[in-house]
Structures are given as C-alpha cells and as structure tokens.
Amino acid sequence: MARRLNRELFVALGSTAAVLLQVAHPLVAAGVDQHSDFRRDPFGRFHRTANTSLDAVFGDTPRALRALRRIDARHVSVKGTADDGRHYRAQDPQLLLWVQATLVLTSLRWYELVAGRLPPTDRQRYWDEGKVFARELGVPDELFPPTIGDLERYEREMLGTAVVANVTSRLVARTVLHPFAALPQAAYWPLDVIAAGLLPPSLRAAFDLRWGTAERLFFRFVVESLRIWRALAPRWLAIVPHARLYDRRVR
C-alpha cells in the first residue's frame, strides 16, 4: 500500500500540510527552528527529505535500511530546549509517532480525495506499513494506535492537547509556506490553498491560511483536475522516479 499511494506524483502536493501539522506541535517546531536548514536551503531540504523517504518505500532492503539509518543519524543531534522551557529530542518516541501519524493521515486523505475512498482493509494496511518505518526509527509497539480509526482518534486528541501552535510554530510555518521572500505572496496562493484544504480548521486559523469561497472553489478545481490528469497522463509522467526504478527492478 505504501508503494501504491506514494508512487503517485500528486501525493507530494500534500507534503506542506503534513509539515504544518508536524510543526504545530511546539516541540517539533523548536527542533525544526533550531536545527533545520530549511531557511537557508528550502529546495535542497525538500529534495533530501523526499529522496530519503522514497528510498525507504521503493528501495531494496539494504537501500531502505540505509535511508532509515540516515534519518535516525540526523535525529541524534536534534535536541534542545523550547521557548517554554521544555526539553525535546528528535528521537523521542512520542514526537516520532506524531510525525509519522501526520505523514500517514495526510497522504491517505489527499490520495482518497483524488483517487477515491480505499477499502477499510487497504486503509488499515497503509497504517500497518507506516508502523514498520516508525518502529525502525525507535517507536515501540505499545505506543502505536492499533487501527486506522484509533490513529484518527489519536490525531484528534493530540490536536486538542499537545498540538497547539505557538509563536515558533507560526514562524516556522511562515517559512515553510513562503520560503522565498522575493516572490510575491500571490505566487504561493495555490499551494497555500492545498495546504489549507488538508488541515483542520483550527490550524488554518493558527497559520493564517484563508479558506473562503475562492479558496474552496480552487481546492475543488485542483482535485477535479488531478483526477483527470491521473486518468489521462502517461504513467511515466504521473509517478515518482523511485517507483519507475522499482517497477523495472521487480519485472
């Protein structure tokens, strides 16, 4: 299921919403703010993150394990103190679980908006496969919400308790949304709309993302356009390069 969903190029358009969900957690935001190079090299950071993630999904076993080890090695030095005085570390299983939950749920929702609702067994399998990656990074089995329904409940509970965007969350989000100050704000509007459409209302407001009539209509237009693109575009244009390499390898 991970290869089925993550091979679709359009799924990458949901990555901004996933990152915003992550940094809405003040401790994740502190780690990104204090340790990430996203301000200096946003494209490079996105490319490295995407490449490593896709290696974990589509690479053979040694390549996938190397990708996960790279993530784990990067996390070792990511620790410090947030503005509110709380200590954090990127290898904290609770934070790793939150990050993995945002990736799984955002990708799943975006995929289903475009490609249609998956059967319950496929939705569960996607989460079960997500546990594999998180387990390799240090999340113990007892922390995992067992079912996809439990995962969705976990997300709602986190959004009502630990995941409350603070000043650092908003500063990081602003740079994630608009990484190049030289570009006019209007240039970012299409991606802002996609992110807003995939976020819960409370976070749209926290990150100052508009969701009026124009935004809702454009979001629907994007979804319908992607459905047509997915049906008509040659597969080599519609899937990620890592998936094409995987397909050639297993033939």
PDB file of C-alpha atoms in Angstrom:
ATOM      1  CA  MET A   1       0.000   0.000   0.000  1.00  0.00           C
ATOM      2  CA  ALA A   2       2.859   2.405   0.686  1.00  0.00           C
ATOM      3  CA  ARG A   3       4.159   1.795  -2.830  1.00  0.00           C
ATOM      4  CA  ARG A   4       0.682   2.126  -4.296  1.00  0.00           C
ATOM      5  CA  LEU A   5      -0.023   5.512  -2.696  1.00  0.00           C
ATOM      6  CA  ASN A   6       3.413   7.079  -2.637  1.00  0.00           C
ATOM      7  CA  ARG A   7       4.135   6.296  -6.279  1.00  0.00           C
ATOM      8  CA  GLU A   8       1.580   8.944  -7.271  1.00  0.00           C
ATOM      9  CA  LEU A   9       3.330  12.225  -8.042  1.00  0.00           C
ATOM     10  CA  PHE A  10       0.342  14.308  -6.930  1.00  0.00           C
ATOM     11  CA  VAL A  11       0.657  12.939  -3.376  1.00  0.00           C
ATOM     12  CA  ALA A  12       3.707  15.194  -2.947  1.00  0.00           C
ATOM     13  CA  LEU A  13       1.371  18.197  -3.070  1.00  0.00           C
ATOM     14  CA  GLY A  14       0.143  17.211   0.378  1.00  0.00           C
ATOM     15  CA  SER A  15       3.600  17.428   1.937  1.00  0.00           C
ATOM     16  CA  THR A  16       3.210  21.057   3.058  1.00  0.00           C
ATOM     17  CA  ALA A  17       0.092  20.214   5.043  1.00  0.00           C
ATOM     18  CA  ALA A  18       1.897  17.301   6.711  1.00  0.00           C
ATOM     19  CA  VAL A  19       4.806  19.550   7.708  1.00  0.00           C
ATOM     20  CA  LEU A  20       2.427  22.161   9.096  1.00  0.00           C
ATOM     21  CA  LEU A  21       0.721  19.508  11.194  1.00  0.00           C
ATOM     22  CA  GLN A  22       4.119  18.452  12.482  1.00  0.00           C
ATOM     23  CA  VAL A  23       5.320  21.929  13.439  1.00  0.00           C
ATOM     24  CA  ALA A  24       2.002  22.730  15.099  1.00  0.00           C
ATOM     25  CA  HIS A  25       3.500  20.635  17.899  1.00  0.00           C
ATOM     26  CA  PRO A  26       5.651  23.182  19.786  1.00  0.00           C
ATOM     27  CA  LEU A  27       8.451  20.692  20.454  1.00  0.00           C
ATOM     28  CA  VAL A  28       8.687  19.664  16.813  1.00  0.00           C
ATOM     29  CA  ALA A  29       8.644  23.337  15.845  1.00  0.00           C
ATOM     30  CA  ALA A  30      11.502  24.052  18.251  1.00  0.00           C
ATOM     31  CA  GLY A  31      13.581  21.267  16.743  1.00  0.00           C
ATOM     32  CA  VAL A  32      12.981  22.480  13.192  1.00  0.00           C
ATOM     33  CA  ASP A  33      13.621  26.100  14.148  1.00  0.00           C
ATOM     34  CA  GLN A  34      16.871  25.393  15.983  1.00  0.00           C
ATOM     35  CA  HIS A  35      18.375  22.630  13.859  1.00  0.00           C
ATOM     36  CA  SER A  36      16.948  22.533  10.322  1.00  0.00           C
ATOM     37  CA  ASP A  37      18.463  24.229   7.271  1.00  0.00           C
ATOM     38  CA  PHE A  38      15.029  24.864   5.786  1.00  0.00           C
ATOM     39  CA  ARG A  39      15.539  28.650   5.798  1.00  0.00           C
ATOM     40  CA  ARG A  40      18.908  28.566   4.050  1.00  0.00           C
ATOM     41  CA  ASP A  41      18.160  25.823   1.522  1.00  0.00           C
ATOM     42  CA  PRO A  42      14.418  25.022   1.286  1.00  0.00           C
ATOM     43  CA  PHE A  43      14.590  23.209  -2.062  1.00  0.00           C
ATOM     44  CA  GLY A  44      17.626  21.204  -1.006  1.00  0.00           C
ATOM     45  CA  ARG A  45      15.985  20.204   2.251  1.00  0.00           C
ATOM     46  CA  PHE A  46      12.783  19.147   0.483  1.00  0.00           C
ATOM     47  CA  HIS A  47      14.747  17.136  -2.094  1.00  0.00           C
ATOM     48  CA  ARG A  48      16.815  15.349   0.546  1.00  0.00           C
ATOM     49  CA  THR A  49      13.790  14.581   2.696  1.00  0.00           C
ATOM     50  CA  ALA A  50      11.688  13.349  -0.220  1.00  0.00           C
ATOM     51  CA  ASN A  51      14.532  11.285  -1.660  1.00  0.00           C
ATOM     52  CA  THR A  52      15.239   9.597   1.660  1.00  0.00           C
ATOM     53  CA  SER A  53      11.547   8.872   2.284  1.00  0.00           C
ATOM     54  CA  LEU A  54      11.049   7.400  -1.195  1.00  0.00           C
ATOM     55  CA  ASP A  55      14.207   5.308  -0.839  1.00  0.00           C
ATOM     56  CA  ALA A  56      12.667   3.796   2.293  1.00  0.00           C
ATOM     57  CA  VAL A  57       9.493   2.884   0.387  1.00  0.00           C
ATOM     58  CA  PHE A  58      10.807   1.837  -3.035  1.00  0.00           C
ATOM     59  CA  GLY A  59      14.412   0.809  -2.419  1.00  0.00           C
ATOM     60  CA  ASP A  60      15.523  -2.775  -1.957  1.00  0.00           C
ATOM     61  CA  THR A  61      16.034  -3.810   1.652  1.00  0.00           C
ATOM     62  CA  PRO A  62      19.646  -2.536   2.046  1.00  0.00           C
ATOM     63  CA  ARG A  63      18.790   0.799   0.407  1.00  0.00           C
ATOM     64  CA  ALA A  64      15.644   1.205   2.513  1.00  0.00           C
ATOM     65  CA  LEU A  65      17.532   0.454   5.719  1.00  0.00           C
ATOM     66  CA  ARG A  66      20.265   2.932   4.786  1.00  0.00           C
ATOM     67  CA  ALA A  67      17.604   5.589   4.253  1.00  0.00           C
ATOM     68  CA  LEU A  68      16.128   4.940   7.685  1.00  0.00           C
ATOM     69  CA  ARG A  69      19.593   4.999   9.246  1.00  0.00           C
ATOM     70  CA  ARG A  70      20.217   8.403   7.641  1.00  0.00           C
ATOM     71  CA  ILE A  71      17.045   9.727   9.226  1.00  0.00           C
ATOM     72  CA  ASP A  72      17.991   8.269  12.603  1.00  0.00           C
ATOM     73  CA  ALA A  73      21.544   9.647  12.392  1.00  0.00           C
ATOM     74  CA  ARG A  74      20.213  13.110  11.584  1.00  0.00           C
ATOM     75  CA  HIS A  75      17.958  12.939  14.634  1.00  0.00           C
ATOM     76  CA  VAL A  76      20.784  12.197  17.084  1.00  0.00           C
ATOM     77  CA  SER A  77      21.932  15.807  17.361  1.00  0.00           C
ATOM     78  CA  VAL A  78      18.456  17.353  17.236  1.00  0.00           C
ATOM     79  CA  LYS A  79      17.749  18.174  20.864  1.00  0.00           C
ATOM     80  CA  GLY A  80      17.442  21.274  22.955  1.00  0.00           C
ATOM     81  CA  THR A  81      15.051  23.462  24.892  1.00  0.00           C
ATOM     82  CA  ALA A  82      11.862  25.012  23.533  1.00  0.00           C
ATOM     83  CA  ASP A  83      10.781  28.570  24.282  1.00  0.00           C
ATOM     84  CA  ASP A  84       8.508  27.353  27.062  1.00  0.00           C
ATOM     85  CA  GLY A  85      11.424  25.650  28.836  1.00  0.00           C
ATOM     86  CA  ARG A  86      10.555  22.093  27.884  1.00  0.00           C
ATOM     87  CA  HIS A  87      13.354  19.859  26.673  1.00  0.00           C
ATOM     88  CA  TYR A  88      12.960  17.970  23.408  1.00  0.00           C
ATOM     89  CA  ARG A  89      14.861  15.457  21.342  1.00  0.00           C
ATOM     90  CA  ALA A  90      14.014  14.255  17.856  1.00  0.00           C
ATOM     91  CA  GLN A  91      14.439  10.613  18.911  1.00  0.00           C
ATOM     92  CA  ASP A  92      11.625  10.955  21.464  1.00  0.00           C
ATOM     93  CA  PRO A  93       9.201   8.132  20.510  1.00  0.00           C
ATOM     94  CA  GLN A  94       6.186  10.359  21.238  1.00  0.00           C
ATOM     95  CA  LEU A  95       7.387  13.001  18.757  1.00  0.00           C
ATOM     96  CA  LEU A  96       8.338  10.354  16.190  1.00  0.00           C
ATOM     97  CA  LEU A  97       4.841   8.891  16.469  1.00  0.00           C
ATOM     98  CA  TRP A  98       3.246  12.293  15.875  1.00  0.00           C
ATOM     99  CA  VAL A  99       5.383  12.934  12.808  1.00  0.00           C
ATOM    100  CA  GLN A 100       4.593   9.509  11.357  1.00  0.00           C
ATOM    101  CA  ALA A 101       0.884   9.981  12.046  1.00  0.00           C
ATOM    102  CA  THR A 102       0.861  13.262  10.118  1.00  0.00           C
ATOM    103  CA  LEU A 103       2.575  11.650   7.131  1.00  0.00           C
ATOM    104  CA  VAL A 104       0.241   8.655   7.018  1.00  0.00           C
ATOM    105  CA  LEU A 105      -3.016  10.544   7.552  1.00  0.00           C
ATOM    106  CA  THR A 106      -2.235  13.462   5.243  1.00  0.00           C
ATOM    107  CA  SER A 107      -1.099  11.185   2.401  1.00  0.00           C
ATOM    108  CA  LEU A 108      -4.101   8.921   2.877  1.00  0.00           C
ATOM    109  CA  ARG A 109      -6.645  11.761   2.890  1.00  0.00           C
ATOM    110  CA  TRP A 110      -5.130  13.522  -0.093  1.00  0.00           C
ATOM    111  CA  TYR A 111      -4.904  10.281  -2.071  1.00  0.00           C
ATOM    112  CA  GLU A 112      -8.520   9.416  -1.305  1.00  0.00           C
ATOM    113  CA  LEU A 113      -9.750  12.882  -2.293  1.00  0.00           C
ATOM    114  CA  VAL A 114      -8.257  12.405  -5.741  1.00  0.00           C
ATOM    115  CA  ALA A 115      -8.344   8.652  -6.308  1.00  0.00           C
ATOM    116  CA  GLY A 116     -11.400   7.649  -4.261  1.00  0.00           C
ATOM    117  CA  ARG A 117     -12.009   6.052  -0.900  1.00  0.00           C
ATOM    118  CA  LEU A 118      -9.966   2.945  -0.201  1.00  0.00           C
ATOM    119  CA  PRO A 119     -11.494  -0.201   1.312  1.00  0.00           C
ATOM    120  CA  PRO A 120     -11.089  -0.440   5.093  1.00  0.00           C
ATOM    121  CA  THR A 121      -8.576  -3.278   4.754  1.00  0.00           C
ATOM    122  CA  ASP A 122      -6.339  -1.176   2.491  1.00  0.00           C
ATOM    123  CA  ARG A 123      -6.552   1.834   4.831  1.00  0.00           C
ATOM    124  CA  GLN A 124      -5.534  -0.384   7.750  1.00  0.00           C
ATOM    125  CA  ARG A 125      -2.710  -1.935   5.754  1.00  0.00           C
ATOM    126  CA  TYR A 126      -1.340   1.516   4.917  1.00  0.00           C
ATOM    127  CA  TRP A 127      -1.147   2.342   8.616  1.00  0.00           C
ATOM    128  CA  ASP A 128       0.355  -1.068   9.453  1.00  0.00           C
ATOM    129  CA  GLU A 129       3.097  -0.394   6.907  1.00  0.00           C
ATOM    130  CA  GLY A 130       3.594   3.069   8.385  1.00  0.00           C
ATOM    131  CA  LYS A 131       4.297   1.404  11.723  1.00  0.00           C
ATOM    132  CA  VAL A 132       7.181  -0.515  10.133  1.00  0.00           C
ATOM    133  CA  PHE A 133       9.064   2.691   9.308  1.00  0.00           C
ATOM    134  CA  ALA A 134       8.320   4.298  12.678  1.00  0.00           C
ATOM    135  CA  ARG A 135       9.353   1.113  14.509  1.00  0.00           C
ATOM    136  CA  GLU A 136      12.724   1.175  12.751  1.00  0.00           C
ATOM    137  CA  LEU A 137      13.218   4.750  13.992  1.00  0.00           C
ATOM    138  CA  GLY A 138      12.504   3.842  17.604  1.00  0.00           C
ATOM    139  CA  VAL A 139       8.752   3.923  18.258  1.00  0.00           C
ATOM    140  CA  PRO A 140       7.854   0.943  20.489  1.00  0.00           C
ATOM    141  CA  ASP A 141       4.858  -1.203  19.607  1.00  0.00           C
ATOM    142  CA  GLU A 142       2.915  -0.239  22.711  1.00  0.00           C
ATOM    143  CA  LEU A 143       2.712   3.401  21.552  1.00  0.00           C
ATOM    144  CA  PHE A 144       1.067   2.662  18.212  1.00  0.00           C
ATOM    145  CA  PRO A 145      -2.693   3.204  17.906  1.00  0.00           C
ATOM    146  CA  PRO A 146      -3.688  -0.291  16.726  1.00  0.00           C
ATOM    147  CA  THR A 147      -6.160   0.589  13.954  1.00  0.00           C
ATOM    148  CA  ILE A 148      -6.509   3.390  11.439  1.00  0.00           C
ATOM    149  CA  GLY A 149      -9.590   4.510  13.357  1.00  0.00           C
ATOM    150  CA  ASP A 150      -7.515   4.631  16.536  1.00  0.00           C
ATOM    151  CA  LEU A 151      -4.898   6.664  14.652  1.00  0.00           C
ATOM    152  CA  GLU A 152      -7.525   9.211  13.619  1.00  0.00           C
ATOM    153  CA  ARG A 153      -8.731   9.427  17.237  1.00  0.00           C
ATOM    154  CA  TYR A 154      -5.136   9.887  18.377  1.00  0.00           C
ATOM    155  CA  GLU A 155      -4.781  12.798  15.938  1.00  0.00           C
ATOM    156  CA  ARG A 156      -7.952  14.465  17.265  1.00  0.00           C
ATOM    157  CA  GLU A 157      -6.766  14.045  20.860  1.00  0.00           C
ATOM    158  CA  MET A 158      -3.333  15.480  20.043  1.00  0.00           C
ATOM    159  CA  LEU A 159      -4.892  18.485  18.300  1.00  0.00           C
ATOM    160  CA  GLY A 160      -6.875  19.180  21.424  1.00  0.00           C
ATOM    161  CA  THR A 161      -3.975  18.803  23.854  1.00  0.00           C
ATOM    162  CA  ALA A 162      -0.273  18.739  22.915  1.00  0.00           C
ATOM    163  CA  VAL A 163      -0.504  20.069  19.359  1.00  0.00           C
ATOM    164  CA  VAL A 164      -1.325  23.738  19.860  1.00  0.00           C
ATOM    165  CA  ALA A 165       0.628  26.052  17.573  1.00  0.00           C
ATOM    166  CA  ASN A 166       2.757  28.645  19.382  1.00  0.00           C
ATOM    167  CA  VAL A 167       4.839  31.585  18.185  1.00  0.00           C
ATOM    168  CA  THR A 168       7.662  29.331  16.994  1.00  0.00           C
ATOM    169  CA  SER A 169       5.183  27.109  15.169  1.00  0.00           C
ATOM    170  CA  ARG A 170       3.847  30.109  13.291  1.00  0.00           C
ATOM    171  CA  LEU A 171       7.309  31.446  12.441  1.00  0.00           C
ATOM    172  CA  VAL A 172       8.412  28.080  11.098  1.00  0.00           C
ATOM    173  CA  ALA A 173       5.135  27.646   9.215  1.00  0.00           C
ATOM    174  CA  ARG A 174       5.535  31.012   7.531  1.00  0.00           C
ATOM    175  CA  THR A 175       8.920  29.987   6.148  1.00  0.00           C
ATOM    176  CA  VAL A 176       7.637  26.547   5.128  1.00  0.00           C
ATOM    177  CA  LEU A 177       4.732  28.134   3.266  1.00  0.00           C
ATOM    178  CA  HIS A 178       6.658  31.049   1.730  1.00  0.00           C
ATOM    179  CA  PRO A 179      10.361  30.130   1.621  1.00  0.00           C
ATOM    180  CA  PHE A 180      11.427  32.854  -0.807  1.00  0.00           C
ATOM    181  CA  ALA A 181      10.737  36.397   0.374  1.00  0.00           C
ATOM    182  CA  ALA A 182      11.410  37.810  -3.081  1.00  0.00           C
ATOM    183  CA  LEU A 183       8.361  36.096  -4.544  1.00  0.00           C
ATOM    184  CA  PRO A 184       5.009  37.897  -4.257  1.00  0.00           C
ATOM    185  CA  GLN A 185       2.510  36.378  -1.845  1.00  0.00           C
ATOM    186  CA  ALA A 186       0.142  35.663  -4.735  1.00  0.00           C
ATOM    187  CA  ALA A 187       2.655  33.204  -6.194  1.00  0.00           C
ATOM    188  CA  TYR A 188       2.202  30.961  -3.163  1.00  0.00           C
ATOM    189  CA  TRP A 189      -1.595  31.102  -3.139  1.00  0.00           C
ATOM    190  CA  PRO A 190      -2.249  27.796  -4.993  1.00  0.00           C
ATOM    191  CA  LEU A 191      -0.069  25.786  -2.608  1.00  0.00           C
ATOM    192  CA  ASP A 192      -1.490  27.670   0.381  1.00  0.00           C
ATOM    193  CA  VAL A 193      -4.968  26.600  -0.708  1.00  0.00           C
ATOM    194  CA  ILE A 194      -3.989  22.931  -0.982  1.00  0.00           C
ATOM    195  CA  ALA A 195      -2.407  23.047   2.467  1.00  0.00           C
ATOM    196  CA  ALA A 196      -5.464  24.797   3.922  1.00  0.00           C
ATOM    197  CA  GLY A 197      -7.791  22.220   2.372  1.00  0.00           C
ATOM    198  CA  LEU A 198      -5.937  19.384   4.084  1.00  0.00           C
ATOM    199  CA  LEU A 199      -5.607  20.992   7.512  1.00  0.00           C
ATOM    200  CA  PRO A 200      -8.171  21.033  10.333  1.00  0.00           C
ATOM    201  CA  PRO A 201      -9.922  24.416  10.702  1.00  0.00           C
ATOM    202  CA  SER A 202      -8.117  25.238  13.951  1.00  0.00           C
ATOM    203  CA  LEU A 203      -4.721  25.081  12.256  1.00  0.00           C
ATOM    204  CA  ARG A 204      -5.878  27.045   9.214  1.00  0.00           C
ATOM    205  CA  ALA A 205      -6.663  29.858  11.611  1.00  0.00           C
ATOM    206  CA  ALA A 206      -3.460  29.421  13.610  1.00  0.00           C
ATOM    207  CA  PHE A 207      -1.348  29.657  10.454  1.00  0.00           C
ATOM    208  CA  ASP A 208      -3.391  32.492   8.894  1.00  0.00           C
ATOM    209  CA  LEU A 209      -4.487  30.412   5.907  1.00  0.00           C
ATOM    210  CA  ARG A 210      -7.596  31.788   4.251  1.00  0.00           C
ATOM    211  CA  TRP A 211     -10.461  29.400   3.496  1.00  0.00           C
ATOM    212  CA  GLY A 212     -13.129  31.490   1.866  1.00  0.00           C
ATOM    213  CA  THR A 213     -15.243  30.855  -1.217  1.00  0.00           C
ATOM    214  CA  ALA A 214     -12.376  31.422  -3.646  1.00  0.00           C
ATOM    215  CA  GLU A 215     -10.132  29.005  -1.786  1.00  0.00           C
ATOM    216  CA  ARG A 216     -12.783  26.309  -1.511  1.00  0.00           C
ATOM    217  CA  LEU A 217     -13.640  26.558  -5.214  1.00  0.00           C
ATOM    218  CA  PHE A 218      -9.988  26.436  -6.229  1.00  0.00           C
ATOM    219  CA  PHE A 219      -9.342  23.432  -3.994  1.00  0.00           C
ATOM    220  CA  ARG A 220     -12.220  21.587  -5.666  1.00  0.00           C
ATOM    221  CA  PHE A 221     -10.857  22.598  -9.069  1.00  0.00           C
ATOM    222  CA  VAL A 222      -7.438  21.175  -8.172  1.00  0.00           C
ATOM    223  CA  VAL A 223      -8.936  17.883  -7.010  1.00  0.00           C
ATOM    224  CA  GLU A 224     -11.024  17.504 -10.181  1.00  0.00           C
ATOM    225  CA  SER A 225      -8.080  18.468 -12.387  1.00  0.00           C
ATOM    226  CA  LEU A 226      -5.860  15.887 -10.693  1.00  0.00           C
ATOM    227  CA  ARG A 227      -8.495  13.214 -11.233  1.00  0.00           C
ATOM    228  CA  ILE A 228      -8.458  13.970 -14.958  1.00  0.00           C
ATOM    229  CA  TRP A 229      -4.650  14.167 -15.024  1.00  0.00           C
ATOM    230  CA  ARG A 230      -4.402  10.827 -13.241  1.00  0.00           C
ATOM    231  CA  ALA A 231      -6.733   9.193 -15.778  1.00  0.00           C
ATOM    232  CA  LEU A 232      -5.121  10.633 -18.915  1.00  0.00           C
ATOM    233  CA  ALA A 233      -1.438  11.313 -18.212  1.00  0.00           C
ATOM    234  CA  PRO A 234       1.169   8.722 -19.223  1.00  0.00           C
ATOM    235  CA  ARG A 235       2.177   6.767 -16.160  1.00  0.00           C
ATOM    236  CA  TRP A 236       5.824   7.788 -16.558  1.00  0.00           C
ATOM    237  CA  LEU A 237       4.694  11.391 -16.044  1.00  0.00           C
ATOM    238  CA  ALA A 238       2.325  10.642 -13.180  1.00  0.00           C
ATOM    239  CA  ILE A 239       4.515   8.538 -10.887  1.00  0.00           C
ATOM    240  CA  VAL A 240       7.683   9.339  -8.968  1.00  0.00           C
ATOM    241  CA  PRO A 241      11.064   8.269 -10.423  1.00  0.00           C
ATOM    242  CA  HIS A 242      11.711   5.934  -7.478  1.00  0.00           C
ATOM    243  CA  ALA A 243       8.574   3.968  -8.373  1.00  0.00           C
ATOM    244  CA  ARG A 244       9.657   3.670 -12.012  1.00  0.00           C
ATOM    245  CA  LEU A 245      13.020   2.250 -10.884  1.00  0.00           C
ATOM    246  CA  TYR A 246      11.231  -0.156  -8.540  1.00  0.00           C
ATOM    247  CA  ASP A 247       8.908  -1.348 -11.330  1.00  0.00           C
ATOM    248  CA  ARG A 248      11.860  -2.038 -13.618  1.00  0.00           C
ATOM    249  CA  ARG A 249      13.697  -3.878 -10.845  1.00  0.00           C
ATOM    250  CA  VAL A 250      10.841  -6.282  -9.989  1.00  0.00           C
ATOM    251  CA  ARG A 251       9.780  -7.094 -13.549  1.00  0.00           C
TER     252      ARG A 251
END
